[in-house]
Amino acid sequence: MERTPVLAICGSLRERSLHRALLTAVERRSPELLFVGAELIRDLPLLDPDLDTPDRLPSVVREFRLLAESARGGIIASPEYVHGPSGVTKNALDWLAGSTGLHGKPVLLMSASPGQTGGIRGLAALVPTLLALDSVLVDPITVSRAAARILPDGEVVEAGLELRLDIALEEFSHAMAVAGQVVRP
Ligand SMILES: Cc1cc2nc3c(=O)[nH]c(=O)nc-3n(C[C@H](O)[C@H](O)[C@H](O)COP(=O)(O)O)c2cc1C
């Protein structure tokens, strides 16, 4: 089976991250998807436009952009920090401003939080950035009181979340299929 490359970004660097758990859960349910890029996020330098020249561009950024360009869509699991977006995610997306990485491609946003709001403010803050990158957003997933719904190893322990993941992934796959048929200028 030929797998569909999808840019995966985890906005938390924490070892037992709930957002990494969400990505793992998605990966397990979607053997047709090939996650790319996730392992580079930690090594991306802080955005420095002075480095964005052919001879100074860090190789990790070059590789990240190439992987984004090869992807058919993006899946971003990103926490809310202090009512805002994860700087890790924002930094990765800022580096994509110099590429066509996510142009016209569906992006599924996910967040999780121990609190009642599921990290929705963090996701909301990423929306303008993703629209500026010309992404096509699909219905996001926010998971409140997340520790009762998903384990750090990616095991989903709530039927409701399983269903929400399945629906979101169906929408995401459909959006990728549609985006693949649109000829963009
Ligand atoms: C510095 C910091 C700020 C946080 N701010 C928020 C917040 O504004 N809203 C929220 O719902 N959770 C907040 N949290 C809790 C995170 O949602 C929680 O730690 C979550 O598990 C982080 O994602 P991770 O498990 O993938 O690392 C914050 C956590 C940290 C460390």
PDB file of C-alpha atoms and ligand atoms in Angstrom:
ATOM      1  CA  MET A   1       0.000   0.000   0.000  1.00  0.00           C
ATOM      2  CA  GLU A   2       1.356   3.408  -0.930  1.00  0.00           C
ATOM      3  CA  ARG A   3       1.048   5.666   2.091  1.00  0.00           C
ATOM      4  CA  THR A   4       0.087   9.336   1.905  1.00  0.00           C
ATOM      5  CA  PRO A   5       2.722  11.647   3.388  1.00  0.00           C
ATOM      6  CA  VAL A   6       1.338  14.048   5.976  1.00  0.00           C
ATOM      7  CA  LEU A   7       3.321  16.711   7.816  1.00  0.00           C
ATOM      8  CA  ALA A   8       3.022  15.992  11.551  1.00  0.00           C
ATOM      9  CA  ILE A   9       3.785  18.653  14.141  1.00  0.00           C
ATOM     10  CA  CYS A  10       3.691  18.102  17.885  1.00  0.00           C
ATOM     11  CA  GLY A  11       3.762  21.432  19.687  1.00  0.00           C
ATOM     12  CA  SER A  12       4.893  19.898  22.978  1.00  0.00           C
ATOM     13  CA  LEU A  13       8.438  18.674  23.564  1.00  0.00           C
ATOM     14  CA  ARG A  14       7.446  16.890  26.779  1.00  0.00           C
ATOM     15  CA  GLU A  15       8.230  13.183  26.925  1.00  0.00           C
ATOM     16  CA  ARG A  16       4.798  12.087  28.192  1.00  0.00           C
ATOM     17  CA  SER A  17       3.002  14.662  26.076  1.00  0.00           C
ATOM     18  CA  LEU A  18      -0.737  14.281  25.564  1.00  0.00           C
ATOM     19  CA  HIS A  19      -0.304  15.870  22.154  1.00  0.00           C
ATOM     20  CA  ARG A  20       2.231  13.273  21.114  1.00  0.00           C
ATOM     21  CA  ALA A  21      -0.314  10.737  22.426  1.00  0.00           C
ATOM     22  CA  LEU A  22      -2.965  12.246  20.139  1.00  0.00           C
ATOM     23  CA  LEU A  23      -0.617  11.976  17.157  1.00  0.00           C
ATOM     24  CA  THR A  24       0.173   8.379  18.083  1.00  0.00           C
ATOM     25  CA  ALA A  25      -3.547   7.591  18.304  1.00  0.00           C
ATOM     26  CA  VAL A  26      -4.095   9.088  14.860  1.00  0.00           C
ATOM     27  CA  GLU A  27      -1.125   7.226  13.418  1.00  0.00           C
ATOM     28  CA  ARG A  28      -2.431   3.904  14.754  1.00  0.00           C
ATOM     29  CA  ARG A  29      -5.870   4.468  13.241  1.00  0.00           C
ATOM     30  CA  SER A  30      -4.519   5.583   9.866  1.00  0.00           C
ATOM     31  CA  PRO A  31      -2.054   3.056   8.454  1.00  0.00           C
ATOM     32  CA  GLU A  32      -2.548   4.722   5.057  1.00  0.00           C
ATOM     33  CA  LEU A  33      -0.875   7.903   6.346  1.00  0.00           C
ATOM     34  CA  LEU A  34       2.882   8.377   6.599  1.00  0.00           C
ATOM     35  CA  PHE A  35       3.800  11.008   9.199  1.00  0.00           C
ATOM     36  CA  VAL A  36       6.788  13.108   8.165  1.00  0.00           C
ATOM     37  CA  GLY A  37       8.641  15.982   9.782  1.00  0.00           C
ATOM     38  CA  ALA A  38       7.741  15.358  13.420  1.00  0.00           C
ATOM     39  CA  GLU A  39      11.240  14.296  14.395  1.00  0.00           C
ATOM     40  CA  LEU A  40      12.713  17.584  13.124  1.00  0.00           C
ATOM     41  CA  ILE A  41      10.575  19.982  15.169  1.00  0.00           C
ATOM     42  CA  ARG A  42      12.824  19.944  18.235  1.00  0.00           C
ATOM     43  CA  ASP A  43      15.885  20.797  16.123  1.00  0.00           C
ATOM     44  CA  LEU A  44      14.442  23.719  14.190  1.00  0.00           C
ATOM     45  CA  PRO A  45      16.272  26.880  15.246  1.00  0.00           C
ATOM     46  CA  LEU A  46      14.281  29.891  16.362  1.00  0.00           C
ATOM     47  CA  LEU A  47      13.147  31.798  13.317  1.00  0.00           C
ATOM     48  CA  ASP A  48      15.829  34.139  12.043  1.00  0.00           C
ATOM     49  CA  PRO A  49      15.024  35.687   8.651  1.00  0.00           C
ATOM     50  CA  ASP A  50      18.732  36.471   8.201  1.00  0.00           C
ATOM     51  CA  LEU A  51      19.270  32.708   7.876  1.00  0.00           C
ATOM     52  CA  ASP A  52      16.647  32.390   5.154  1.00  0.00           C
ATOM     53  CA  THR A  53      19.067  32.669   2.242  1.00  0.00           C
ATOM     54  CA  PRO A  54      20.268  29.864  -0.043  1.00  0.00           C
ATOM     55  CA  ASP A  55      23.718  29.728   1.564  1.00  0.00           C
ATOM     56  CA  ARG A  56      22.723  30.260   5.208  1.00  0.00           C
ATOM     57  CA  LEU A  57      19.520  28.231   5.507  1.00  0.00           C
ATOM     58  CA  PRO A  58      20.053  25.553   8.193  1.00  0.00           C
ATOM     59  CA  SER A  59      19.875  22.057   6.688  1.00  0.00           C
ATOM     60  CA  VAL A  60      17.167  21.042   9.161  1.00  0.00           C
ATOM     61  CA  VAL A  61      14.941  23.866   7.889  1.00  0.00           C
ATOM     62  CA  ARG A  62      15.647  22.878   4.287  1.00  0.00           C
ATOM     63  CA  GLU A  63      14.697  19.281   5.093  1.00  0.00           C
ATOM     64  CA  PHE A  64      11.578  20.359   6.986  1.00  0.00           C
ATOM     65  CA  ARG A  65      10.409  22.493   4.056  1.00  0.00           C
ATOM     66  CA  LEU A  66      11.034  19.674   1.572  1.00  0.00           C
ATOM     67  CA  LEU A  67       9.040  17.254   3.729  1.00  0.00           C
ATOM     68  CA  ALA A  68       6.217  19.795   4.016  1.00  0.00           C
ATOM     69  CA  GLU A  69       6.196  20.233   0.249  1.00  0.00           C
ATOM     70  CA  SER A  70       6.060  16.460  -0.270  1.00  0.00           C
ATOM     71  CA  ALA A  71       3.122  16.133   2.155  1.00  0.00           C
ATOM     72  CA  ARG A  72      -0.516  16.090   1.067  1.00  0.00           C
ATOM     73  CA  GLY A  73      -1.742  17.680   4.303  1.00  0.00           C
ATOM     74  CA  GLY A  74      -0.819  18.462   7.868  1.00  0.00           C
ATOM     75  CA  ILE A  75      -1.793  17.211  11.302  1.00  0.00           C
ATOM     76  CA  ILE A  76      -0.864  19.502  14.162  1.00  0.00           C
ATOM     77  CA  ALA A  77      -1.313  18.564  17.812  1.00  0.00           C
ATOM     78  CA  SER A  78      -0.506  21.634  19.811  1.00  0.00           C
ATOM     79  CA  PRO A  79      -1.018  22.708  23.424  1.00  0.00           C
ATOM     80  CA  GLU A  80      -2.326  25.964  24.781  1.00  0.00           C
ATOM     81  CA  TYR A  81       0.304  27.735  26.837  1.00  0.00           C
ATOM     82  CA  VAL A  82      -0.731  30.766  28.915  1.00  0.00           C
ATOM     83  CA  HIS A  83      -3.872  31.164  26.788  1.00  0.00           C
ATOM     84  CA  GLY A  84      -1.828  31.307  23.607  1.00  0.00           C
ATOM     85  CA  PRO A  85      -0.304  28.945  21.036  1.00  0.00           C
ATOM     86  CA  SER A  86       2.730  26.755  21.591  1.00  0.00           C
ATOM     87  CA  GLY A  87       5.857  28.626  20.533  1.00  0.00           C
ATOM     88  CA  VAL A  88       7.237  25.325  19.231  1.00  0.00           C
ATOM     89  CA  THR A  89       4.382  25.040  16.738  1.00  0.00           C
ATOM     90  CA  LYS A  90       4.408  28.710  15.807  1.00  0.00           C
ATOM     91  CA  ASN A  91       8.150  28.592  15.159  1.00  0.00           C
ATOM     92  CA  ALA A  92       7.777  25.565  12.857  1.00  0.00           C
ATOM     93  CA  LEU A  93       4.952  27.263  10.940  1.00  0.00           C
ATOM     94  CA  ASP A  94       6.904  30.522  10.675  1.00  0.00           C
ATOM     95  CA  TRP A  95       9.716  28.648   8.923  1.00  0.00           C
ATOM     96  CA  LEU A  96       7.153  27.371   6.412  1.00  0.00           C
ATOM     97  CA  ALA A  97       6.395  30.968   5.389  1.00  0.00           C
ATOM     98  CA  GLY A  98       9.395  30.699   3.080  1.00  0.00           C
ATOM     99  CA  SER A  99       7.976  27.666   1.266  1.00  0.00           C
ATOM    100  CA  THR A 100       4.849  26.421  -0.426  1.00  0.00           C
ATOM    101  CA  GLY A 101       4.719  23.625   2.157  1.00  0.00           C
ATOM    102  CA  LEU A 102       1.084  23.830   3.217  1.00  0.00           C
ATOM    103  CA  HIS A 103      -0.383  25.779   0.271  1.00  0.00           C
ATOM    104  CA  GLY A 104      -3.847  24.475  -0.530  1.00  0.00           C
ATOM    105  CA  LYS A 105      -3.413  21.507   1.804  1.00  0.00           C
ATOM    106  CA  PRO A 106      -5.843  20.340   4.493  1.00  0.00           C
ATOM    107  CA  VAL A 107      -4.699  20.719   8.070  1.00  0.00           C
ATOM    108  CA  LEU A 108      -6.240  18.964  11.052  1.00  0.00           C
ATOM    109  CA  LEU A 109      -5.649  20.790  14.332  1.00  0.00           C
ATOM    110  CA  MET A 110      -5.823  18.953  17.661  1.00  0.00           C
ATOM    111  CA  SER A 111      -5.313  20.029  21.239  1.00  0.00           C
ATOM    112  CA  ALA A 112      -5.687  18.483  24.669  1.00  0.00           C
ATOM    113  CA  SER A 113      -5.653  19.898  28.149  1.00  0.00           C
ATOM    114  CA  PRO A 114      -6.298  18.749  31.706  1.00  0.00           C
ATOM    115  CA  GLY A 115      -8.721  21.685  32.000  1.00  0.00           C
ATOM    116  CA  GLN A 116     -12.228  22.317  30.735  1.00  0.00           C
ATOM    117  CA  THR A 117     -11.393  24.166  27.529  1.00  0.00           C
ATOM    118  CA  GLY A 118      -9.245  21.534  25.826  1.00  0.00           C
ATOM    119  CA  GLY A 119      -6.676  24.065  24.658  1.00  0.00           C
ATOM    120  CA  ILE A 120      -9.024  25.746  22.191  1.00  0.00           C
ATOM    121  CA  ARG A 121      -7.456  29.195  22.658  1.00  0.00           C
ATOM    122  CA  GLY A 122      -4.084  27.791  21.617  1.00  0.00           C
ATOM    123  CA  LEU A 123      -5.587  26.336  18.459  1.00  0.00           C
ATOM    124  CA  ALA A 124      -7.598  29.472  17.702  1.00  0.00           C
ATOM    125  CA  ALA A 125      -4.396  31.500  17.796  1.00  0.00           C
ATOM    126  CA  LEU A 126      -2.860  29.246  15.121  1.00  0.00           C
ATOM    127  CA  VAL A 127      -5.761  29.706  12.710  1.00  0.00           C
ATOM    128  CA  PRO A 128      -4.678  33.073  11.213  1.00  0.00           C
ATOM    129  CA  THR A 129      -1.163  31.718  10.692  1.00  0.00           C
ATOM    130  CA  LEU A 130      -2.429  28.618   8.900  1.00  0.00           C
ATOM    131  CA  LEU A 131      -4.773  30.667   6.736  1.00  0.00           C
ATOM    132  CA  ALA A 132      -1.862  32.971   5.875  1.00  0.00           C
ATOM    133  CA  LEU A 133       0.028  29.840   4.792  1.00  0.00           C
ATOM    134  CA  ASP A 134      -2.976  29.073   2.523  1.00  0.00           C
ATOM    135  CA  SER A 135      -3.919  25.887   4.386  1.00  0.00           C
ATOM    136  CA  VAL A 136      -7.418  24.434   4.261  1.00  0.00           C
ATOM    137  CA  LEU A 137      -8.599  23.857   7.815  1.00  0.00           C
ATOM    138  CA  VAL A 138     -10.825  20.896   8.632  1.00  0.00           C
ATOM    139  CA  ASP A 139     -12.910  20.492  11.804  1.00  0.00           C
ATOM    140  CA  PRO A 140     -10.468  20.578  14.742  1.00  0.00           C
ATOM    141  CA  ILE A 141     -10.454  18.322  17.790  1.00  0.00           C
ATOM    142  CA  THR A 142     -10.107  19.701  21.296  1.00  0.00           C
ATOM    143  CA  VAL A 143      -9.942  17.313  24.222  1.00  0.00           C
ATOM    144  CA  SER A 144     -10.793  18.640  27.671  1.00  0.00           C
ATOM    145  CA  ARG A 145      -9.999  16.680  30.852  1.00  0.00           C
ATOM    146  CA  ALA A 146      -7.678  14.799  28.556  1.00  0.00           C
ATOM    147  CA  ALA A 147      -6.004  12.470  31.060  1.00  0.00           C
ATOM    148  CA  ALA A 148      -9.321  10.642  31.441  1.00  0.00           C
ATOM    149  CA  ARG A 149      -9.633  10.187  27.684  1.00  0.00           C
ATOM    150  CA  ILE A 150      -6.192   9.339  26.330  1.00  0.00           C
ATOM    151  CA  LEU A 151      -3.080   7.789  27.882  1.00  0.00           C
ATOM    152  CA  PRO A 152       0.460   9.058  27.222  1.00  0.00           C
ATOM    153  CA  ASP A 153       1.148   5.958  25.090  1.00  0.00           C
ATOM    154  CA  GLY A 154      -1.636   6.959  22.693  1.00  0.00           C
ATOM    155  CA  GLU A 155      -4.262   4.527  23.938  1.00  0.00           C
ATOM    156  CA  VAL A 156      -7.688   6.156  23.654  1.00  0.00           C
ATOM    157  CA  VAL A 157      -9.751   5.198  26.705  1.00  0.00           C
ATOM    158  CA  GLU A 158     -13.002   6.972  25.879  1.00  0.00           C
ATOM    159  CA  ALA A 159     -15.376   5.822  23.163  1.00  0.00           C
ATOM    160  CA  GLY A 160     -16.453   9.409  22.461  1.00  0.00           C
ATOM    161  CA  LEU A 161     -12.904  10.459  21.629  1.00  0.00           C
ATOM    162  CA  GLU A 162     -12.460   7.379  19.440  1.00  0.00           C
ATOM    163  CA  LEU A 163     -15.504   8.418  17.463  1.00  0.00           C
ATOM    164  CA  ARG A 164     -14.361  12.025  17.199  1.00  0.00           C
ATOM    165  CA  LEU A 165     -10.956  10.913  15.918  1.00  0.00           C
ATOM    166  CA  ASP A 166     -12.563   8.629  13.335  1.00  0.00           C
ATOM    167  CA  ILE A 167     -14.855  11.393  12.079  1.00  0.00           C
ATOM    168  CA  ALA A 168     -12.042  13.957  11.955  1.00  0.00           C
ATOM    169  CA  LEU A 169      -9.794  11.568  10.043  1.00  0.00           C
ATOM    170  CA  GLU A 170     -12.527  10.787   7.544  1.00  0.00           C
ATOM    171  CA  GLU A 171     -13.024  14.529   6.955  1.00  0.00           C
ATOM    172  CA  PHE A 172      -9.278  15.049   6.678  1.00  0.00           C
ATOM    173  CA  SER A 173      -8.870  12.234   4.122  1.00  0.00           C
ATOM    174  CA  HIS A 174     -11.816  13.541   2.132  1.00  0.00           C
ATOM    175  CA  ALA A 175     -10.328  17.052   2.150  1.00  0.00           C
ATOM    176  CA  MET A 176      -6.988  15.684   0.927  1.00  0.00           C
ATOM    177  CA  ALA A 177      -8.723  13.833  -1.898  1.00  0.00           C
ATOM    178  CA  VAL A 178     -10.615  16.980  -2.923  1.00  0.00           C
ATOM    179  CA  ALA A 179      -7.496  19.177  -2.644  1.00  0.00           C
ATOM    180  CA  GLY A 180      -5.668  16.730  -4.910  1.00  0.00           C
ATOM    181  CA  GLN A 181      -8.231  17.322  -7.649  1.00  0.00           C
ATOM    182  CA  VAL A 182      -8.058  21.125  -7.521  1.00  0.00           C
ATOM    183  CA  VAL A 183      -5.614  22.710  -9.926  1.00  0.00           C
ATOM    184  CA  ARG A 184      -4.081  25.651  -8.108  1.00  0.00           C
ATOM    185  CA  PRO A 185      -2.467  28.606  -9.878  1.00  0.00           C
TER     186      PRO A 185
HETATM  187  C1  LIG B   1       3.710  26.991  30.900  1.00  0.00           C
HETATM  188  C2  LIG B   1       2.367  26.297  30.798  1.00  0.00           C
HETATM  189  C3  LIG B   1       1.256  27.033  30.505  1.00  0.00           C
HETATM  190  C4  LIG B   1       0.006  26.396  30.386  1.00  0.00           C
HETATM  191  N1  LIG B   1      -1.075  27.143  30.047  1.00  0.00           N
HETATM  192  C5  LIG B   1      -2.265  26.523  29.824  1.00  0.00           C
HETATM  193  C6  LIG B   1      -3.399  27.262  29.392  1.00  0.00           C
HETATM  194  O1  LIG B   1      -3.352  28.457  29.190  1.00  0.00           O
HETATM  195  N2  LIG B   1      -4.542  26.587  29.156  1.00  0.00           N
HETATM  196  C7  LIG B   1      -4.636  25.226  29.326  1.00  0.00           C
HETATM  197  O2  LIG B   1      -5.708  24.662  29.084  1.00  0.00           O
HETATM  198  N3  LIG B   1      -3.587  24.508  29.770  1.00  0.00           N
HETATM  199  C8  LIG B   1      -2.406  25.119  30.015  1.00  0.00           C
HETATM  200  N4  LIG B   1      -1.324  24.397  30.441  1.00  0.00           N
HETATM  201  C9  LIG B   1      -1.496  22.979  30.725  1.00  0.00           C
HETATM  202  C10 LIG B   1      -1.302  22.179  29.461  1.00  0.00           C
HETATM  203  O3  LIG B   1      -2.510  22.172  28.740  1.00  0.00           O
HETATM  204  C11 LIG B   1      -0.926  20.761  29.840  1.00  0.00           C
HETATM  205  O4  LIG B   1       0.297  20.777  30.533  1.00  0.00           O
HETATM  206  C12 LIG B   1      -0.849  19.869  28.651  1.00  0.00           C
HETATM  207  O5  LIG B   1      -0.775  18.539  29.094  1.00  0.00           O
HETATM  208  C13 LIG B   1       0.345  20.225  27.801  1.00  0.00           C
HETATM  209  O6  LIG B   1       0.436  19.393  26.683  1.00  0.00           O
HETATM  210  P1  LIG B   1       1.394  18.106  26.659  1.00  0.00           P
HETATM  211  O7  LIG B   1       0.788  17.085  27.592  1.00  0.00           O
HETATM  212  O8  LIG B   1       1.317  17.656  25.223  1.00  0.00           O
HETATM  213  O9  LIG B   1       2.752  18.523  27.074  1.00  0.00           O
HETATM  214  C14 LIG B   1      -0.095  25.009  30.568  1.00  0.00           C
HETATM  215  C15 LIG B   1       1.063  24.272  30.859  1.00  0.00           C
HETATM  216  C16 LIG B   1       2.282  24.891  30.963  1.00  0.00           C
HETATM  217  C17 LIG B   1       3.521  24.072  31.232  1.00  0.00           C
END
